[in-house]
Amino acid sequence: MLHKLSRYLLVLIGILTLAYSIPILYNTLFDKRINTPQILYSALNDDFYIRRHDDKKVLNPVDTKGKEYTQTQMLEQCPMFYAPSLHQSGLLPDSIDGVKIDIETWHKHFIMYGFLPQSLMNPSDEYRLFPLYEATEKITLPGDLCRINKRVEFVNTQSNKVNEEKSGLFTDAFEKEGFVFPAKIMAGNSSHNKNRVDGWFITDQRGDLFHLKMEKGQPLLKRIALPEDFKIKYMQYLEVQNEKLYCFIITEDNRLNILYAKDYEIVELPIYDYIPEEHSIYIMGNMLFYMFQVNTENSVAAYAVDHDHNIMDSYYEEFKPKSEMLMGKAFHFIFPFTLKLTHPRSDIRYTNYVKFNFEGFKTFNWIYLNLLLLVITYLLIRKRKLRLKNNMVDLLIVAATGIFGFIAINVFQNKEY
Amino acid sequence: MWKSMFYKEWIKVRLASILSLAVGTVAILGIYLNVRHTFIITNAHEFWDGIINQRHIYFKLFKYIPLGIGILIGLSQFLPEVKDKRIKLTLHLPLNEEKAGLKMVAFGLTCLLTLYSILSALLILPGRYYFPYEVVALSANTIIPWFSAGLAAYFITGLITIEPLWKYKVFYTLLGFAFINLFYQSDLAGAYQYAWLPFLGIISLVSISILFSIYRFRKGEM
């Protein structure tokens, strides 16, 4: 009896393994690149420019009216994106809309940032240890790491021991400011390759936001006032040269906000269709405007936003998702379901955690192949002169799991002796 | 019966066990000598930085060692059985053939679990000397899929070795490779921390797989 059970268990293992491996093999062979267009905004013409690729080459950019430009023309039309190369060739305009443009100020104000679903977590979120750099001196590795659990602790990296004196000093400062231990979200730059030290932005147990810095070895903790009903979900510290911005903050209800350095002002951005766990957002800022590009599986939206946070212009485009291309359609005809071990929507290269995800049974296209395989299995049973009664489970397996079950029951064959 | 059966199994695997323990210990020694050397030569903070900010695994050298041990123990236990079809003798004992097969696997599993406990303790515990508990805890998490892969590989080695037909040996090996591959899907520390329960489940599914091959062997599949 047990040998029968062992066979079904092996078949099950086979199905699991095949449901993972065969779709990967299929994608490796037939995957198509989705050429998401890149959107640029020109402050000169107040219009968007769209750069597309096809599989072989970069196509000429077009504006929203469909007029074609050469690459060089587009560079000139969008000076805020290509200032360094325009500066080199002497084509950078002196001023736009009355604002004086020079390359130094441009460098100071330029920001470019992308959030992908898989990069929403900060690296320090895993171990919850971070270095706190001295803000007043040259940037050097502090030699200890900070943890904020029941209290603040600094662990020396060489000796692996807690520095009690420093820990006590900081814990007192935290308690004085009303911080409720432990820390939840921590945003900052842990690298020592940086221009300046802004410290860390930390939320406490209650969700209140604090700014932590160290000056001359002393703790400097400031509470940051939050707007009403403001629950922080993700926070990314931005290292920009102009010292104007601290963080992008995404709230529980998926609103996107900027935390400015001046008076710790939090401003909501007029972008409402962004779901951080599913979409990617690219943020570009300069001295004249911000531009946001939100990419989904089958669309791209771009918003030009002025420095008062009003939308000046927007652009939206949809394209064919993979599931509607030939390879995507065929996929649903062949595989009833697939097993994914990595985050379902993210690219395997960026995966942080392995999880068991079964996907599928969305369409019923697989039914044709399952029926065909069912008939073949039935014919094989007849040909091998096996009793149908003993093979009912096998038939059920093929009916439910299609190609995976068919391979599995034939590798682990049901023999009658 | 248990005692004599276990003694027979022990004779087969003792050399492989000692060899596995030796190789594992030497690897761990190498890992910590390297950590010690790095702490002396360079800045300890930089080493911590790699671990904490890039989720770098400082004991990567150990990655495939549990897998190798699983296969080695499996081969040393089951190859002698198929040589000259000696397993026939075992199966002719006044003992249920399934029971006999499961006893063999139970012995191998005990042997492996003992080896794995010793090696994982040797690998993880000294880490506390150099690193904070956060790193040690996640390191323990990181090695779970590696050791699980070793267990799964042991069961599959038994299945493949006892299988009488070459054609099926090849099929099982291909599927076995794809299966073991599931345990090595990420190079980041702690990547499996939310998945080890389902993985433990699928290992238990494969644990009695040798019975299928024994059954086919017994029925004279040639």
XYZ file of C-alpha atoms in Angstrom:
639
model
C 0.000 0.000 0.000
C 2.764 2.388 0.980
C 4.449 1.968 -2.390
C 1.284 3.307 -4.022
C 1.319 6.301 -1.703
C 5.016 6.837 -2.446
C 4.213 6.907 -6.149
C 1.496 9.540 -5.757
C 3.782 11.634 -3.579
C 6.467 11.421 -6.261
C 3.920 12.428 -8.894
C 2.971 15.405 -6.727
C 6.626 16.415 -6.338
C 7.023 15.992 -10.102
C 4.050 18.278 -10.761
C 5.382 20.948 -8.386
C 8.830 20.842 -9.943
C 7.509 20.890 -13.509
C 5.029 23.695 -12.754
C 8.031 25.753 -11.753
C 10.639 24.656 -14.299
C 8.742 24.259 -17.586
C 7.232 27.791 -17.611
C 10.712 29.174 -16.899
C 12.103 27.139 -19.788
C 9.244 28.388 -21.982
C 9.914 31.999 -21.037
C 13.640 31.591 -21.605
C 12.929 30.419 -25.124
C 10.060 32.684 -26.156
C 10.012 35.729 -23.891
C 9.388 39.065 -25.569
C 10.737 42.325 -24.327
C 8.132 44.956 -23.552
C 9.511 48.206 -24.828
C 8.120 50.648 -22.325
C 8.523 54.103 -23.825
C 10.541 56.725 -22.027
C 8.731 60.019 -21.530
C 10.461 63.386 -21.348
C 9.017 66.791 -20.680
C 10.264 69.893 -22.378
C 10.074 73.168 -20.503
C 10.847 74.940 -23.784
C 7.713 73.760 -25.636
C 5.600 72.657 -22.669
C 5.112 69.276 -24.321
C 6.011 65.629 -23.781
C 8.450 63.735 -25.941
C 8.234 59.987 -26.290
C 11.265 57.807 -26.945
C 10.550 54.268 -28.094
C 12.657 51.267 -28.931
C 11.666 48.310 -30.959
C 13.519 45.014 -30.635
C 16.415 46.151 -32.772
C 16.941 49.877 -32.518
C 15.984 53.139 -30.881
C 13.252 54.868 -32.886
C 13.154 58.575 -33.515
C 11.443 60.452 -30.685
C 8.011 61.971 -31.287
C 6.028 64.638 -29.504
C 2.402 64.220 -28.422
C 1.184 65.405 -31.842
C 3.198 62.673 -33.542
C 5.835 64.930 -35.048
C 9.157 63.142 -35.442
C 12.490 64.521 -34.227
C 16.073 63.402 -34.589
C 17.928 62.422 -31.425
C 19.927 65.677 -31.454
C 16.808 67.789 -31.915
C 15.187 66.085 -28.949
C 18.235 66.745 -26.801
C 17.905 70.409 -27.581
C 14.164 70.365 -26.887
C 14.641 68.847 -23.436
C 17.563 70.752 -21.910
C 16.547 69.896 -18.344
C 17.214 66.190 -19.028
C 20.389 66.546 -21.052
C 22.030 69.655 -19.621
C 25.548 68.170 -19.247
C 25.856 67.127 -22.907
C 24.239 70.366 -24.120
C 26.628 72.299 -21.921
C 29.562 70.488 -23.511
C 28.440 71.360 -27.013
C 27.574 74.913 -25.959
C 23.855 74.489 -26.691
C 22.495 74.932 -23.180
C 20.062 77.885 -23.217
C 20.923 80.776 -20.890
C 17.450 80.977 -19.453
C 14.040 79.316 -19.729
C 10.828 81.103 -18.732
C 12.928 83.819 -17.158
C 14.895 81.400 -14.972
C 18.643 81.619 -15.482
C 20.162 78.256 -16.412
C 23.769 77.317 -15.781
C 25.291 73.913 -15.388
C 26.295 74.299 -11.703
C 22.778 75.214 -10.568
C 21.372 72.480 -12.783
C 23.599 69.885 -11.074
C 22.512 71.143 -7.681
C 18.828 70.783 -8.455
C 18.733 67.665 -10.589
C 17.227 64.549 -9.030
C 16.479 61.237 -10.675
C 14.973 58.438 -8.679
C 13.095 55.213 -9.302
C 10.982 53.053 -7.026
C 10.311 49.536 -8.179
C 8.026 47.220 -6.183
C 11.042 45.207 -5.113
C 13.102 48.206 -4.007
C 10.562 49.644 -1.590
C 12.325 48.052 1.344
C 15.560 49.618 2.522
C 18.581 47.343 2.823
C 18.769 48.054 6.543
C 15.222 46.692 6.979
C 16.545 43.151 7.088
C 18.997 43.390 9.960
C 17.684 46.673 11.377
C 21.210 47.881 12.108
C 22.484 51.117 10.648
C 25.538 53.352 10.904
C 24.978 56.833 12.331
C 27.534 59.230 10.867
C 28.911 62.264 12.637
C 27.319 65.284 10.928
C 29.902 67.938 11.704
C 33.123 66.281 10.575
C 34.550 64.610 7.485
C 32.517 61.520 6.650
C 34.217 58.419 8.060
C 32.856 55.047 9.131
C 31.730 55.387 12.746
C 32.984 51.939 13.798
C 29.684 51.063 15.389
C 26.143 50.272 14.283
C 22.916 51.434 15.842
C 19.863 49.322 16.704
C 16.631 50.715 18.097
C 14.624 48.021 19.838
C 13.761 48.330 23.518
C 16.283 51.148 23.704
C 18.974 52.651 21.464
C 22.130 50.538 21.309
C 25.431 51.032 19.571
C 27.392 47.867 18.789
C 31.098 48.239 18.155
C 32.020 46.448 14.934
C 35.524 45.464 16.007
C 34.734 44.132 19.476
C 31.048 43.210 18.873
C 30.192 44.798 22.239
C 27.505 47.366 23.116
C 28.846 50.837 23.934
C 26.818 51.408 27.123
C 27.726 55.076 27.585
C 26.722 56.142 24.069
C 23.645 53.905 24.125
C 22.435 55.480 27.369
C 23.012 59.001 26.063
C 20.927 58.361 22.960
C 18.200 56.414 24.764
C 17.695 59.388 27.093
C 17.396 61.766 24.138
C 14.808 59.465 22.517
C 12.754 59.231 25.682
C 12.873 62.995 26.140
C 11.410 63.536 22.677
C 8.595 61.047 23.372
C 9.793 58.257 21.102
C 7.911 54.984 21.706
C 10.271 52.020 21.263
C 10.892 50.049 19.083
C 11.609 51.786 15.781
C 9.550 50.717 12.751
C 10.605 52.282 9.425
C 14.143 53.608 9.075
C 15.232 55.632 6.052
C 18.683 57.006 5.454
C 21.856 56.414 3.517
C 24.061 53.809 5.132
C 26.922 54.244 2.672
C 29.862 56.472 3.535
C 30.210 57.550 -0.100
C 28.016 60.585 0.167
C 28.105 64.336 0.039
C 26.601 65.201 3.360
C 25.128 63.620 6.448
C 21.371 63.964 6.880
C 21.098 61.244 9.494
C 18.090 58.931 9.661
C 14.332 59.314 9.435
C 12.690 56.922 11.844
C 9.104 56.095 12.769
C 8.332 54.796 16.222
C 5.893 52.167 17.493
C 2.959 54.607 17.154
C 3.905 55.682 13.624
C 5.248 59.108 14.608
C 8.155 60.408 12.544
C 11.513 61.548 13.922
C 14.737 62.862 12.452
C 17.913 61.526 14.084
C 21.339 63.098 13.668
C 24.581 63.032 15.618
C 26.523 66.267 16.069
C 29.840 66.239 17.922
C 28.915 62.855 19.406
C 25.655 64.225 20.820
C 22.203 62.961 19.785
C 19.943 65.356 17.918
C 16.402 64.020 17.670
C 13.564 66.080 16.269
C 9.916 65.144 16.043
C 8.423 65.859 12.616
C 4.808 67.032 12.562
C 2.643 64.811 10.350
C -0.579 65.871 8.588
C -3.889 64.395 9.790
C -4.536 60.710 9.007
C -1.031 60.216 7.769
C 0.164 56.621 8.136
C 3.572 55.990 6.612
C 3.947 52.781 4.588
C 7.253 53.337 2.822
C 9.860 56.015 3.164
C 12.871 56.545 0.925
C 15.608 58.945 1.795
C 16.813 60.890 -1.240
C 20.370 61.899 -1.464
C 20.204 65.016 -3.598
C 22.719 67.777 -3.844
C 20.418 70.699 -3.315
C 19.670 69.903 0.353
C 16.053 70.848 -0.272
C 14.514 67.395 -0.160
C 14.805 64.736 2.481
C 12.450 61.870 1.646
C 9.697 60.479 -0.521
C 6.986 59.094 1.689
C 4.235 56.726 0.568
C 1.290 56.474 2.934
C -0.900 53.450 3.704
C -3.493 54.784 1.229
C -0.815 55.023 -1.511
C -0.447 58.795 -1.574
C 2.952 60.070 -2.600
C 4.531 62.846 -0.543
C 7.734 64.829 -0.392
C 9.379 65.677 2.904
C 11.183 68.983 2.417
C 14.150 69.984 4.516
C 12.766 73.479 5.191
C 10.585 73.326 8.335
C 10.125 69.571 7.665
C 7.227 70.438 5.402
C 5.329 67.430 3.995
C 3.628 68.059 0.643
C 1.318 65.659 -1.150
C 1.956 65.146 -4.865
C -0.937 65.088 -7.332
C -0.292 61.488 -8.437
C -3.232 59.256 -7.570
C -3.010 56.122 -9.697
C 0.207 54.741 -8.282
C 0.182 51.378 -6.455
C 3.657 50.909 -4.997
C 3.481 47.108 -4.761
C 2.599 46.779 -8.450
C 3.837 49.794 -10.389
C 7.206 51.407 -10.895
C 7.568 55.133 -10.540
C 10.394 57.277 -11.838
C 10.867 60.709 -10.388
C 12.837 63.463 -12.086
C 13.272 66.897 -10.625
C 15.105 70.049 -11.643
C 14.991 73.788 -11.007
C 11.894 74.248 -13.212
C 9.604 71.251 -12.672
C 9.161 67.688 -11.442
C 8.268 64.876 -13.796
C 6.791 61.569 -12.651
C 6.457 58.508 -14.826
C 4.273 55.628 -13.586
C 4.766 52.334 -15.425
C 2.284 49.489 -15.159
C 2.287 46.155 -16.984
C 0.489 47.652 -19.962
C 0.536 51.428 -19.616
C 2.698 54.410 -18.974
C 1.578 57.713 -17.473
C 3.658 60.867 -17.135
C 2.964 64.018 -15.140
C 4.772 67.328 -15.289
C 4.353 69.057 -11.952
C 5.501 72.562 -11.083
C 7.246 73.522 -7.863
C 3.925 74.538 -6.307
C 2.873 70.893 -6.819
C 0.239 71.523 -9.454
C -0.005 69.365 -12.558
C 1.040 71.354 -15.629
C 0.522 68.602 -18.162
C 0.065 64.854 -18.306
C 0.429 62.044 -20.817
C -1.042 58.544 -20.899
C -0.467 55.601 -23.199
C -1.514 51.961 -23.187
C 0.170 49.100 -24.948
C -0.305 45.415 -25.471
C 0.480 43.382 -22.346
C 2.406 40.124 -22.656
C -0.718 38.078 -22.048
C -2.171 39.358 -25.335
C 0.913 38.625 -27.430
C 1.281 35.281 -29.178
C 3.726 33.963 -26.585
C 1.430 35.031 -23.763
C -1.657 33.536 -25.381
C 0.137 30.255 -26.117
C 1.328 30.217 -22.500
C -2.267 30.096 -21.260
C -3.116 27.339 -23.743
C -0.259 25.137 -22.527
C -0.060 25.699 -18.790
C -3.105 25.455 -16.523
C -1.124 27.028 -13.692
C 2.444 27.850 -12.727
C 4.420 27.855 -9.535
C 6.417 30.973 -8.815
C 8.872 31.087 -5.969
C 9.771 34.719 -6.290
C 7.577 37.781 -5.907
C 4.796 37.327 -8.475
C 5.058 40.650 -10.232
C 8.735 41.294 -10.023
C 11.550 40.321 -12.261
C 13.501 37.340 -10.974
C 16.715 39.366 -10.897
C 15.416 41.683 -8.210
C 13.821 39.112 -5.963
C 14.376 39.511 -2.264
C 12.325 36.681 -0.817
C 11.311 33.243 -1.965
C 7.641 32.430 -1.526
C 5.241 29.786 -2.818
C 2.875 31.388 -5.302
C 0.546 29.429 -7.524
C -0.736 31.473 -10.419
C -3.189 30.529 -13.050
C -6.581 29.039 -13.886
C -7.387 32.623 -14.937
C -8.490 31.737 -18.425
C -9.866 28.370 -19.467
C -7.726 28.048 -22.592
C -5.721 25.210 -21.063
C -8.811 23.000 -21.147
C -8.152 21.934 -24.776
C -4.678 20.606 -24.067
C -5.841 18.997 -20.823
C -8.624 17.169 -22.722
C -6.206 16.036 -25.411
C -3.761 14.717 -22.821
C -6.642 13.006 -21.015
C -7.545 11.151 -24.223
C -3.895 10.201 -24.818
C -3.606 8.926 -21.241
C -6.766 6.879 -21.718
C -5.411 5.389 -24.967
C -2.075 4.595 -23.278
C -3.908 2.799 -20.477
C -5.782 0.720 -23.093
C -2.595 0.040 -25.048
C -0.729 -1.108 -21.935
C -3.739 -3.296 -21.112
C -4.104 -1.785 -17.646
C -7.304 -1.808 -15.663
C -9.126 1.504 -15.831
C -10.178 1.150 -12.189
C -6.538 1.290 -11.067
C -5.831 4.376 -13.133
C -8.723 6.634 -12.229
C -6.524 8.814 -9.998
C -4.004 9.212 -12.823
C -6.761 10.352 -15.164
C -7.983 12.840 -12.577
C -4.438 14.139 -12.135
C -4.068 14.718 -15.885
C -7.476 16.397 -16.066
C -6.560 18.840 -13.314
C -2.883 19.512 -13.918
C -2.582 18.991 -17.688
C 0.902 18.807 -19.106
C 2.601 18.680 -15.693
C 0.558 15.731 -14.472
C 0.897 13.950 -17.830
C 4.712 14.052 -17.658
C 4.752 13.148 -13.963
C 2.535 10.060 -14.252
C 4.589 8.829 -17.187
C 7.922 9.299 -15.433
C 6.590 7.545 -12.333
C 4.612 4.874 -14.128
C 1.729 2.996 -12.658
C 2.581 -0.649 -13.360
C 0.456 -3.666 -12.643
C 2.325 -6.883 -12.021
C 16.147 -6.951 14.077
C 16.472 -3.165 14.314
C 19.868 -3.469 15.943
C 21.383 -5.779 13.351
C 19.833 -3.790 10.536
C 21.305 -0.541 11.874
C 24.685 -2.206 12.350
C 24.677 -3.315 8.716
C 23.807 0.228 7.596
C 26.427 1.783 9.869
C 29.190 -0.359 8.296
C 28.223 1.064 4.904
C 28.026 4.744 5.828
C 30.677 5.136 8.527
C 33.491 6.077 6.174
C 31.253 8.540 4.278
C 30.018 10.066 7.563
C 33.501 10.630 8.903
C 34.624 12.046 5.571
C 31.587 14.399 5.462
C 32.203 15.609 8.975
C 35.871 16.229 8.172
C 35.168 18.147 4.951
C 32.437 20.224 6.620
C 34.641 21.063 9.599
C 37.580 22.046 7.413
C 35.307 24.324 5.367
C 33.952 25.999 8.533
C 37.468 26.422 9.871
C 38.437 28.056 6.579
C 35.435 30.394 6.726
C 36.260 31.662 10.219
C 39.989 31.901 9.593
C 39.073 34.126 6.667
C 36.762 36.271 8.827
C 39.460 36.587 11.473
C 42.021 37.544 8.836
C 39.704 40.186 7.366
C 39.032 41.669 10.805
C 42.765 41.982 11.411
C 43.811 43.244 7.978
C 40.921 45.531 7.017
C 38.265 47.547 8.787
C 35.683 45.373 10.564
C 33.031 47.972 9.780
C 33.495 47.409 6.037
C 32.992 43.685 6.490
C 29.805 44.276 8.500
C 28.676 46.759 5.873
C 28.817 44.086 3.152
C 26.749 41.732 5.272
C 24.181 44.243 6.437
C 23.716 46.470 3.415
C 24.192 43.980 0.603
C 22.825 40.932 2.428
C 26.139 39.312 1.614
C 26.645 35.782 3.018
C 30.052 35.418 4.639
C 29.882 31.597 4.665
C 28.949 31.094 1.012
C 31.691 28.483 0.745
C 29.400 26.156 2.688
C 26.483 26.448 0.258
C 26.705 23.097 -1.533
C 28.389 21.081 1.232
C 25.151 19.783 2.858
C 23.942 18.803 -0.630
C 27.172 16.894 -1.278
C 26.909 15.153 2.081
C 23.312 14.097 1.383
C 24.266 12.570 -1.959
C 27.392 10.914 -0.533
C 25.533 9.273 2.350
C 22.800 8.166 -0.051
C 25.282 6.623 -2.487
C 27.332 4.908 0.222
C 24.165 3.406 1.645
C 22.397 2.282 -1.525
C 25.150 1.587 -4.085
C 26.401 -1.499 -2.195
C 22.802 -2.726 -2.157
C 22.357 -2.668 -5.910
C 25.827 -4.055 -6.554
C 25.258 -7.729 -7.414
C 21.621 -7.066 -6.424
C 22.434 -7.569 -2.737
C 19.269 -5.794 -1.726
C 17.452 -8.989 -2.713
C 18.830 -10.551 0.468
C 17.464 -7.732 2.594
C 14.124 -8.002 0.884
C 14.056 -11.751 1.518
C 14.444 -11.321 5.244
C 11.426 -12.381 7.288
C 10.461 -8.745 7.340
C 8.015 -6.660 5.405
C 9.941 -5.230 2.428
C 8.468 -1.776 2.941
C 9.449 -1.851 6.586
C 12.972 -2.904 5.661
C 13.257 -0.065 3.137
C 11.911 2.497 5.581
C 14.332 1.294 8.246
C 17.229 1.862 5.877
C 15.994 5.359 5.130
C 15.327 6.052 8.815
C 18.912 5.099 9.606
C 20.315 7.283 6.844
C 18.100 10.159 7.924
C 19.253 9.882 11.554
C 22.826 9.797 10.401
C 22.324 12.882 8.195
C 20.442 14.834 10.848
C 23.241 14.151 13.338
C 25.865 15.331 10.869
C 23.799 18.383 9.956
C 23.184 19.382 13.591
C 26.882 19.204 14.382
C 27.873 21.156 11.265
C 25.184 23.830 11.565
C 26.134 24.433 15.208
C 29.798 24.676 14.222
C 28.907 27.063 11.425
C 26.477 29.377 13.234
C 27.584 29.589 16.851
C 31.118 30.988 16.340
C 29.510 33.799 14.309
C 28.287 35.309 17.574
C 31.883 36.070 18.498
C 32.301 38.395 15.514
C 28.763 39.566 14.717
C 25.656 40.891 16.502
C 22.724 38.546 17.097
C 20.792 39.968 14.125
C 23.414 38.578 11.764
C 23.628 35.230 13.555
C 19.848 34.786 13.511
C 19.610 35.496 9.795
C 22.598 33.246 9.083
C 20.761 30.369 10.759
C 17.818 31.185 8.530
C 19.987 31.263 5.431
C 21.365 27.744 5.880
C 17.958 26.074 6.334
C 17.311 25.661 2.568
C 20.865 24.360 2.032
C 20.408 21.603 4.611
C 16.897 20.913 3.329
C 18.369 20.452 -0.131
C 20.781 17.902 1.381
C 17.901 15.915 2.885
C 15.909 16.009 -0.347
C 19.006 14.964 -2.297
C 19.500 11.990 0.038
C 15.968 10.680 -0.583
C 16.267 11.202 -4.332
C 19.665 9.489 -4.418
C 17.988 6.434 -2.854
C 15.197 6.545 -5.444
C 17.620 6.794 -8.358
C 20.122 4.216 -7.088
C 17.577 1.458 -6.406
C 15.626 2.095 -9.644
C 16.452 -0.909 -11.856
C 16.041 0.676 -15.322
C 18.608 3.107 -16.733
C 16.030 5.002 -18.732
C 14.126 5.865 -15.574
C 17.326 6.598 -13.653
C 17.953 9.351 -16.217
C 14.398 10.719 -15.945
C 14.553 10.758 -12.154
C 17.936 12.474 -12.230
C 16.643 15.246 -14.506
C 13.582 15.786 -12.356
C 15.743 15.538 -9.233
C 18.021 18.298 -10.507
C 15.051 20.556 -11.198
C 13.646 19.749 -7.755
C 16.883 20.473 -5.872
C 17.176 23.690 -7.873
C 14.093 24.974 -6.008
C 16.229 25.191 -2.868
C 18.836 27.434 -4.492
C 16.733 30.256 -5.911
C 18.421 33.176 -4.180
C 21.886 34.277 -3.189
C 20.659 36.728 -0.567
C 20.864 36.063 3.153
C 17.536 34.996 4.614
C 15.731 34.856 1.263
C 13.863 31.689 2.311
C 12.750 32.945 5.706
C 9.089 33.054 4.693
C 9.173 29.790 2.756
C 10.880 27.124 4.785
C 7.615 25.636 6.090
C 6.276 24.712 2.623
C 9.753 23.462 1.755
C 9.764 21.237 4.842
C 6.417 19.974 3.554
C 7.756 19.036 0.138
C 10.728 17.249 1.698
C 8.358 15.089 3.712
C 6.537 14.302 0.437
C 9.731 12.919 -1.049
C 10.822 11.074 2.130
C 9.300 7.667 1.331
C 10.135 7.785 -2.379
C 12.563 4.875 -2.089
C 9.599 2.530 -1.599
C 8.594 3.126 -5.200
C 11.977 1.965 -6.496
C 12.081 -0.977 -4.080
C 8.662 -2.029 -5.313
C 9.779 -1.874 -8.939
C 12.988 -3.739 -8.065
C 11.082 -6.427 -6.192
C 8.655 -6.907 -9.079
C 11.624 -7.647 -11.290
C 11.510 -4.548 -13.527
C 14.558 -5.037 -15.780
